[in-house]
Coordinates of C-alpha atoms in Angstrom, one line a residue:
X1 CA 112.8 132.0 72.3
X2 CA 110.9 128.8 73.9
X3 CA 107.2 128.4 74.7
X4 CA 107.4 125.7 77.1
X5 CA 103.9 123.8 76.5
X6 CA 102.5 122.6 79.9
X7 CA 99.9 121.1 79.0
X8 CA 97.4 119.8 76.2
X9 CA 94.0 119.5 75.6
X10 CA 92.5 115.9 74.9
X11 CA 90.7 115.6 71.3
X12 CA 92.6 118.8 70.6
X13 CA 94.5 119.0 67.5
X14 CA 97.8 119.3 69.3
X15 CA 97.0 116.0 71.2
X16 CA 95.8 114.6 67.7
X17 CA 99.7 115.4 66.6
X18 CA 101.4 113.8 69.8
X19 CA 102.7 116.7 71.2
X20 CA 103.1 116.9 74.9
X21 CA 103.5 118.1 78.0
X22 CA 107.3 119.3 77.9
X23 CA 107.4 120.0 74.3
X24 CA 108.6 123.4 73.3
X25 CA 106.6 126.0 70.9
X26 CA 109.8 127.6 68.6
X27 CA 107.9 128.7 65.6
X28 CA 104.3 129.3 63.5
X29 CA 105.0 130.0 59.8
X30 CA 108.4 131.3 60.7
X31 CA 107.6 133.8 63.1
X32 CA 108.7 133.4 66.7
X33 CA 106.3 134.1 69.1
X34 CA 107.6 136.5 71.9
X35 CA 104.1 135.9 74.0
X36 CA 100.6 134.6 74.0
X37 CA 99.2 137.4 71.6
X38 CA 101.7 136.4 69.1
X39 CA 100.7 132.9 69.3
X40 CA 96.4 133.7 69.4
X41 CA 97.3 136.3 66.4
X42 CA 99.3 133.6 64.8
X43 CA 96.6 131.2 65.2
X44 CA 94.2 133.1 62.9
X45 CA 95.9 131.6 59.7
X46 CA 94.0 128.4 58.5
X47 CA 97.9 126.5 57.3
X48 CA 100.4 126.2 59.8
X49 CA 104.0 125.0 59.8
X50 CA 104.7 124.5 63.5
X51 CA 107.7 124.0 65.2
X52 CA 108.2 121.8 68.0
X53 CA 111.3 121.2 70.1
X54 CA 110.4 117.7 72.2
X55 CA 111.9 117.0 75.4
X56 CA 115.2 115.4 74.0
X57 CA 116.1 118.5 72.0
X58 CA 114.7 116.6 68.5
X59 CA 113.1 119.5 66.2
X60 CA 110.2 119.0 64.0
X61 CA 108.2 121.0 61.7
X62 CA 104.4 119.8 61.5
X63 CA 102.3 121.0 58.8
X64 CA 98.7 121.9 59.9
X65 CA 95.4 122.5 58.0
X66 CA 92.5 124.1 60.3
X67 CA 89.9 126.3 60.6
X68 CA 90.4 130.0 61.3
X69 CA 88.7 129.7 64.8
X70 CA 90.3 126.3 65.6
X71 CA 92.9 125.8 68.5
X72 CA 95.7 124.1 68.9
X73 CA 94.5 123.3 72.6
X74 CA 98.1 124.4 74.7
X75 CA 98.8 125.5 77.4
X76 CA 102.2 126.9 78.2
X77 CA 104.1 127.4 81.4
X78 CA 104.7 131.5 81.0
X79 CA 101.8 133.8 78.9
X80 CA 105.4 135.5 78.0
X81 CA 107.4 133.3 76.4
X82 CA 110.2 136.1 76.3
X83 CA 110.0 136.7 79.6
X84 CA 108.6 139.3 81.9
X85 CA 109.9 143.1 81.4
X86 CA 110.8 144.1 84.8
X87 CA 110.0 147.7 86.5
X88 CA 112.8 150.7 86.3
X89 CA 111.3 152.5 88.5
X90 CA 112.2 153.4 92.5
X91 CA 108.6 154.5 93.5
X92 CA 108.3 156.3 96.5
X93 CA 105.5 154.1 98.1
X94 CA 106.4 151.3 96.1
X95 CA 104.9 148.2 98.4
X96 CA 107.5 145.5 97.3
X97 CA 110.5 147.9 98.9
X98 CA 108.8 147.5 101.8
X99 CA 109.0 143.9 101.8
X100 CA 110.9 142.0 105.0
X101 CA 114.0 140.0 103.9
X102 CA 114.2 136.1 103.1
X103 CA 110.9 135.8 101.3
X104 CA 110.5 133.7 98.5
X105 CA 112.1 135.5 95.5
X106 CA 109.1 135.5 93.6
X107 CA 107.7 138.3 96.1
X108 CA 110.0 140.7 95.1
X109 CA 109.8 140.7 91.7
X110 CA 108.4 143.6 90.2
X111 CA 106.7 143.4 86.5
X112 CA 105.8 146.2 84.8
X113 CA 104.6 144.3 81.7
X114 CA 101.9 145.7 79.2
X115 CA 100.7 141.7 77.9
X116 CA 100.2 141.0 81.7
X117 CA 98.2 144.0 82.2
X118 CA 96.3 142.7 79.4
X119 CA 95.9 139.4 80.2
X120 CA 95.8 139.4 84.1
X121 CA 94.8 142.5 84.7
X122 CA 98.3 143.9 86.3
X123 CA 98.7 147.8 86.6
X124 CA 101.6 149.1 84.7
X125 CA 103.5 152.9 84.3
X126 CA 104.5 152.8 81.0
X127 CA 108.3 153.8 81.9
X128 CA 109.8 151.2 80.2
X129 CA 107.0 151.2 77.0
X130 CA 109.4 151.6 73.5
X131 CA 108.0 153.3 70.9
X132 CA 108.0 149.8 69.4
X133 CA 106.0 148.6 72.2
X134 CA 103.4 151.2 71.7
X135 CA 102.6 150.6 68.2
X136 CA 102.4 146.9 69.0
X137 CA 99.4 147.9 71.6
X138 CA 97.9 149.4 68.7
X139 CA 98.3 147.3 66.0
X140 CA 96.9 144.5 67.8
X141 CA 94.9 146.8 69.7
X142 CA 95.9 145.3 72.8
X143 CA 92.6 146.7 75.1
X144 CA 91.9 146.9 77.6
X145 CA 95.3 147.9 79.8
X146 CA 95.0 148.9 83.3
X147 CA 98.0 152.1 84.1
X148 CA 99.2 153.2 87.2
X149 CA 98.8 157.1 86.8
X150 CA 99.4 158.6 90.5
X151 CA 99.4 161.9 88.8
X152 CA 99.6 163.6 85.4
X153 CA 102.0 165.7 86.4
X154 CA 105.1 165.3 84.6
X155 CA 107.9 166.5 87.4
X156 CA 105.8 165.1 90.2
X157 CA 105.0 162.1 88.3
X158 CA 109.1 161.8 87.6
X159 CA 109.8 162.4 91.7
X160 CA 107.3 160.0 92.9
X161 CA 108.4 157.3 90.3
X162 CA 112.4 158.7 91.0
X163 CA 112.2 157.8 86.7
X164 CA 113.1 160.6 83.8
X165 CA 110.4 159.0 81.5
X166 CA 107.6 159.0 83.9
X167 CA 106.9 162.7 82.9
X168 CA 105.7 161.3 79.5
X169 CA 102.4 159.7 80.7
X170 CA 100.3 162.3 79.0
X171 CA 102.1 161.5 75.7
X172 CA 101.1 157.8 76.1
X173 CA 97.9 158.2 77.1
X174 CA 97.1 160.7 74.6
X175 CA 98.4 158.7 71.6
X176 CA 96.5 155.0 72.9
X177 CA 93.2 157.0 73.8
X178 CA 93.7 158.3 70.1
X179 CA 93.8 154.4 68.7
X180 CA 91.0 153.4 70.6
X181 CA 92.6 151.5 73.4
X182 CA 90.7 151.3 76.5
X183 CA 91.9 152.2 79.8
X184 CA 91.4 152.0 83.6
X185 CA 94.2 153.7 85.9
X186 CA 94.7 154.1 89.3
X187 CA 96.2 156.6 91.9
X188 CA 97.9 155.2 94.7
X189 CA 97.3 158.2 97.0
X190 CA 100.4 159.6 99.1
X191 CA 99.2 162.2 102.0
X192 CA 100.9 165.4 101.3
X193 CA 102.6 164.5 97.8
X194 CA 99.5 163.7 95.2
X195 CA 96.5 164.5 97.2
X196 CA 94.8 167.5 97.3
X197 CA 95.0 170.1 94.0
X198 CA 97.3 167.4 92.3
X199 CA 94.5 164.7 92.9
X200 CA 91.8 167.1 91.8
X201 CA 94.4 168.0 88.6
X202 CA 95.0 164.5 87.5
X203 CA 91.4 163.3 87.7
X204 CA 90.0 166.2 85.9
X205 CA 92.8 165.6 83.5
X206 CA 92.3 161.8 83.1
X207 CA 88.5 162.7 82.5
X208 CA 89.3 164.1 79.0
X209 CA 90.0 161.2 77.6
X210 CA 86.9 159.6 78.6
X211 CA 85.5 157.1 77.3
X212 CA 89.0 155.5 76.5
X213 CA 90.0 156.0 79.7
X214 CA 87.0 154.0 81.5
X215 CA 88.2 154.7 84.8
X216 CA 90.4 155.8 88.0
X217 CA 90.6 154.2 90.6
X218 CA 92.2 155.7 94.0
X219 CA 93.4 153.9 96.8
X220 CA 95.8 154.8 99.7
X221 CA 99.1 154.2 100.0
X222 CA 100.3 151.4 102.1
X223 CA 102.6 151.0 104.5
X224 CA 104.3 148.7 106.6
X225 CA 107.1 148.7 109.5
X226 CA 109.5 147.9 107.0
X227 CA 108.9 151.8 105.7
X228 CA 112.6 153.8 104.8
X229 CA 110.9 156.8 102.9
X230 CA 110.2 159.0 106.5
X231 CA 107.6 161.1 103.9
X232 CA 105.3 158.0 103.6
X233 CA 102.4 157.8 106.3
X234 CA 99.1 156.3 106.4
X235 CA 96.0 158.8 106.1
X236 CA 94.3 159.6 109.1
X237 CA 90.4 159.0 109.7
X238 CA 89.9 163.1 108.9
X239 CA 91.9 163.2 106.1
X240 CA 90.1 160.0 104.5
X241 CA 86.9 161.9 105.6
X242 CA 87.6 164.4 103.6
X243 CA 88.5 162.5 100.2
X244 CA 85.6 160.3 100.1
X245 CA 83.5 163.9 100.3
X246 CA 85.6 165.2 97.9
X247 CA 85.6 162.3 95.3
X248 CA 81.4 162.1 96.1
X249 CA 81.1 165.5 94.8
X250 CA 83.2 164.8 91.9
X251 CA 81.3 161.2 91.2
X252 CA 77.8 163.3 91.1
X253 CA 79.3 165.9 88.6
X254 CA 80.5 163.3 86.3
X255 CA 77.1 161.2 86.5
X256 CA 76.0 164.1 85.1
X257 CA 77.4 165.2 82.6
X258 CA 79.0 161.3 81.2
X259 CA 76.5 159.1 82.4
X260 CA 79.5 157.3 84.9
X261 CA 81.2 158.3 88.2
X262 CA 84.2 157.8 86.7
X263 CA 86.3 157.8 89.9
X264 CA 86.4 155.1 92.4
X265 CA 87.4 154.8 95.8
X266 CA 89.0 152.0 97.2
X267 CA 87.2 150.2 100.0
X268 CA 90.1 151.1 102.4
X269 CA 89.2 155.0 102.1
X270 CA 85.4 154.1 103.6
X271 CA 86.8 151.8 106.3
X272 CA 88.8 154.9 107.2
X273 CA 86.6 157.3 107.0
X274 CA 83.9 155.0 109.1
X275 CA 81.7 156.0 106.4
X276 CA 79.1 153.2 104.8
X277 CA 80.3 151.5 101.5
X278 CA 78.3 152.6 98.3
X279 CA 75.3 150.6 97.2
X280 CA 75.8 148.1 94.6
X281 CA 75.1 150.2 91.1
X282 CA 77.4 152.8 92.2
X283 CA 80.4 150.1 90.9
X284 CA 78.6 149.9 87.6
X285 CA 81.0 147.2 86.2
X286 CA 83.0 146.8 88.8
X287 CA 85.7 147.3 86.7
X288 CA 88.6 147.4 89.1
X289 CA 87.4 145.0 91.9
X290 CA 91.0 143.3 92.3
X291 CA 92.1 146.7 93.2
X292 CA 89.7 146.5 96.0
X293 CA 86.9 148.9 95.2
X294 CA 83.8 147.5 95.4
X295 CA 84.7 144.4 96.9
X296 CA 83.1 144.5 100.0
X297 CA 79.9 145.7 98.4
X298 CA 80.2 143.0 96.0
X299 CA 80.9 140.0 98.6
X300 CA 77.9 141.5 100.5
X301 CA 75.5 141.5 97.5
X302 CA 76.6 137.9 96.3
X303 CA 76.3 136.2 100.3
X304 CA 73.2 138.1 100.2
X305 CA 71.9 136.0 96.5
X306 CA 73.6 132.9 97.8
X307 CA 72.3 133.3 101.6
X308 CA 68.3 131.5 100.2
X309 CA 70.2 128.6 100.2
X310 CA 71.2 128.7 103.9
X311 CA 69.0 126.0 106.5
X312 CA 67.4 127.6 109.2
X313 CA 68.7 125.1 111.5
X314 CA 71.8 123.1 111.4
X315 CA 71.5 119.2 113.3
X316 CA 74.4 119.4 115.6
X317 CA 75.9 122.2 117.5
X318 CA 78.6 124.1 115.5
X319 CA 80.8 126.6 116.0
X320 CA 83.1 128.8 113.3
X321 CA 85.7 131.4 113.9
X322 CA 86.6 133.9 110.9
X323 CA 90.1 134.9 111.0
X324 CA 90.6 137.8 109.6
X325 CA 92.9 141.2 109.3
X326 CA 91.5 144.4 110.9
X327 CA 89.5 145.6 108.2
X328 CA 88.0 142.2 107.7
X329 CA 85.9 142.6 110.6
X330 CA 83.6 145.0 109.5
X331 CA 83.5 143.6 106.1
X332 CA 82.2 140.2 107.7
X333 CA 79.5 142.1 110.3
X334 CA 76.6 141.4 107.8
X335 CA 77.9 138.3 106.5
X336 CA 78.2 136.5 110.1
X337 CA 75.1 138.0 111.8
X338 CA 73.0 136.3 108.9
X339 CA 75.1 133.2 109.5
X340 CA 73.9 133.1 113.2
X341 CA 70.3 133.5 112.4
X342 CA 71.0 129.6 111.6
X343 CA 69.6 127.6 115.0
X344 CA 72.5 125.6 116.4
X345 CA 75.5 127.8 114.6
X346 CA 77.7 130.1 116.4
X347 CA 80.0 132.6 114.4
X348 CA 82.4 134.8 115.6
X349 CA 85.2 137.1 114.1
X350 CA 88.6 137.2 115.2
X351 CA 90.1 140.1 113.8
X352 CA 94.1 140.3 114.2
X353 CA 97.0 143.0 113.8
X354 CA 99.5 142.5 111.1
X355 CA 102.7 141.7 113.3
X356 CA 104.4 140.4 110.3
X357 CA 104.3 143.9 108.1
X358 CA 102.9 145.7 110.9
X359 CA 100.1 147.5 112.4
X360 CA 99.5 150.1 109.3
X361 CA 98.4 147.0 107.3
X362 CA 95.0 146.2 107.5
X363 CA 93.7 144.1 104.8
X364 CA 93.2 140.1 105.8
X365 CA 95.1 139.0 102.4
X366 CA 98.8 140.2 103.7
X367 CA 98.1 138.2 106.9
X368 CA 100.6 135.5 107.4
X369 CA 101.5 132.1 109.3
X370 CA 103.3 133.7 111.8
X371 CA 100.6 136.2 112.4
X372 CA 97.8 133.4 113.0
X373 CA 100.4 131.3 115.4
X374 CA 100.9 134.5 117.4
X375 CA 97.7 136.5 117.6
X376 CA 95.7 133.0 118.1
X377 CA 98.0 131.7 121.1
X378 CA 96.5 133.0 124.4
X379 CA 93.0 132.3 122.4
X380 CA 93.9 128.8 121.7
X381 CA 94.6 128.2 125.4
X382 CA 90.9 129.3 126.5
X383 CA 89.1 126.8 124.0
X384 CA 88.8 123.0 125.4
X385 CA 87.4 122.0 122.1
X386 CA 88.9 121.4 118.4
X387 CA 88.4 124.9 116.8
X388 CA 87.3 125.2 113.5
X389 CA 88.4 128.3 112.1
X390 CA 87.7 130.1 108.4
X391 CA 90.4 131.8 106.7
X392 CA 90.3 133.6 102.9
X393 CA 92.2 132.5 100.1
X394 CA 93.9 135.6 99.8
X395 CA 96.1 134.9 102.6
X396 CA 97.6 132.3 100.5
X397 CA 99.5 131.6 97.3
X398 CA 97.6 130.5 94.2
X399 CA 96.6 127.3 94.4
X400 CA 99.1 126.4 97.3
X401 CA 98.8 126.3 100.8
X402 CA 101.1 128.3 101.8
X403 CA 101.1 131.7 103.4
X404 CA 103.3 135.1 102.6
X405 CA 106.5 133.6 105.2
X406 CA 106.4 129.8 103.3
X407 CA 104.1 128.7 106.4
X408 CA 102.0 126.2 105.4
X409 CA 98.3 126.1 106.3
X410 CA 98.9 122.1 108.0
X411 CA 101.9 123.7 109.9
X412 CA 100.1 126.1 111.1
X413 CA 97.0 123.8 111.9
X414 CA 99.4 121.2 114.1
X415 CA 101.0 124.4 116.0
X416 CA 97.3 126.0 116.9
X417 CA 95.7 122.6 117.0
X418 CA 92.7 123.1 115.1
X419 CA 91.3 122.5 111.7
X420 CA 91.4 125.7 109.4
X421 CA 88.8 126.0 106.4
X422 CA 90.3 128.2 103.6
X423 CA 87.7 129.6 101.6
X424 CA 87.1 132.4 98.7
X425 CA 85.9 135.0 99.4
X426 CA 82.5 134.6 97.7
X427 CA 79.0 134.6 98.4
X428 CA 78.8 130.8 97.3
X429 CA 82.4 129.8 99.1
X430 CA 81.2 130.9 101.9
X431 CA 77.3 129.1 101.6
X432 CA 79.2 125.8 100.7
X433 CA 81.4 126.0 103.6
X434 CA 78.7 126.2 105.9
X435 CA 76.6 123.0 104.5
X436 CA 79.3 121.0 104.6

């Protein structure tokens, strides 16, 4: 196996040696590394024989004397240098399944990779985890991992996941909770398969193995036109009513008896429910934020720390539209009626349905070209002046400008005629954007 090195640090040691961008990783002392916790484990020993395949296909084996905390200073193309292990399983709610056709291909890959749920935080069932794999976690004690639960019910848990071996979650938990290996899992919640006695089942059952497992997050399950499972709905406003007062009771029992709430609702549930989000301390760490509880509170909190900086007047007139998902809108209430406290700014929300995966999905981050082009149209035509208009990064991918259908944020500037600002969303993004 290759680590394709994408980079090196200047002044580092592996600059010091020539290597380069384009160079290959084959080998430390022998030992192929399969990933990036092979190569930082690797990295402990003070003499190294490296080997390096360059660019031409020449091989070379470089002898190095460091210290035990010293870098090589690479970067490599893939964290996995094996490759990604792919998901087995044929979940009932399972988002990418309900993907349109022709996207990008990368879109419908589906990892199920313990090292990335290390290092990136990605959720993983542990379907495909060898017993191989498992004392790997342990021996390196790979912590924390982040595990897709949905219920610890071995013959539901095998229906929903339509797997054999995702009845043996208990085993798996059991035996990495044993080792020390900290966990946070999540419940993507299905209305009339995992809610109700099974929910109250699994996270009473999940709460046993506290403080190894650190969490549980639930969130709903989404859904969008493209939808072939006729079981699969989105939870009504009642029915989301009724889990945040269920989990609430269940968050005031565990603060106190464990000191924690333990279980976390995802934002979407509140939204729902047109119930307030929680104040700030009731995230404690926050510790599943990218799963999208807490992050509304959060991004209120941090505008809130960032907001001193604001002017109370701006020179010239100005006037800024936030594009955003349904959702969106009441997660930008507070956020844009500070922002026209500011003399001579105007700010005004344009919240827009998903016609791309449909109505059912909410959140700005799926939110495409297409959708902007459309649901901005018979706007556009009322506004004489150049609009300047505020999307979040999420709609797009990393570090590119392009949306979920390959539109591109310039393509979609030139069809709408405006000038679109794409900022994170943060407290400080959003400050920034405002002074400049």
């Amino acid at each position: 196996m290759k680590a394709e090195i994408t980079g090196v640090i200047p002044g580092s040691i592996g600059a010091e040696l020539g290597l380069e961008k384009g160079d290959f990783l084959i080998s430390m002392n022998g030992v192929e590394p399969q990933d990036f916790i092979d190569y930082r484990f690797l990295l402990a020993d003070e003499d190294l024989d490296v080997e390096i395949e360059k660019a031409d296909g020449e091989r070379m084996i470089i002898e190095i004397e460091k210290g035990e905390d010293e870098d090589l200073g690479l970067t490599f193309a893939h964290n996995t240098f094996d490759g990604v292990k792919r998901c087995k399983n044929k979940c009932i709610f399972c988002f990418v399944d309900q993907m349109p056709p022709n996207l990008r291909d990368s879109l419908y890959v589906k990892d199920d990779d313990y090292r990335l749920s290390l290092l990136y935080g990605n959720f993983i069932t542990m379907t495909n985890l060898k017993d191989e794999d498992l004392q790997r976690i342990i021996q390196f004690h790979i912590s924390p991992l982040y595990i897709s639960v949905h219920t610890l019910d071995p013959a539901l848990r095998q229906r929903m996941l339509n797997n054999p071996q995702a009845g043996e979650i208990i085993d798996k938990i059991s035996r990495l909770a044993a080792a020390g290996i900290e966990m946070h899992t999540q419940i993507v919640l299905c209305p009339g398969v995992n809610d109700g006695k099974p929910l109250a089942d699994t996270i009473t059952n999940l709460k046993k193995y506290w403080p190894q497992v650190q969490s549980a997050a639930v969130v709903p399950v989404g859904i969008t036109k493209y939808q072939k499972n006729e079981h699969m709905r989105p939870f009504t406003k009642e029915e989301a009513a009724e889990i945040v007062r269920d989990i609430s009771r269940r968050q005031q029992g565990f603060k106190n008896e464990i000191d924690s709430n333990f279980v976390f609702l995802a934002d979407e549930f509140y939204f729902l429910a047109e119930q307030e989000i929680p104040s700030y301390d009731h995230y404690e760490e926050f510790a599943q934020i990218e799963n999208g509880v807490g992050l509304v509170r959060y991004l209120w909190e941090d505008f809130e720390r960032e907001a001193v900086s604001l002017p109370q007047r701006i020179k010239e007139p100005r006037k800024i539209y936030f594009v955003t998902g349904v959702s969106g809108e009441r997660a930008l209430a507070p956020i844009v009626q500070r922002l026209n406290e500011i003399e001579n700014l105007t700010v005004e929300v344009i919240p827009l349905q998903n016609e791309f995966f449909g109505h059912t999905v909410t959140v700005s981050g799926l939110l495409t070209g297409s959708d902007l082009m459309l649901g901005l149209k018979d706007w556009r035509q009322k506004i004489d002046h150049l609009p300047e208009i505020f999307i979040t990064s999420a709609m797009l991918k990393d570090e590119e400008n392009l949306f979920l259908d390959d539109l591109t944020v310039p393509q979609v500037e030139e069809q709408l005629h405006c000038r679109i600002r794409v900022v994170e969303p943060q407290g400080k993004s959003i400050v920034q954007a405002i002074g400049n």
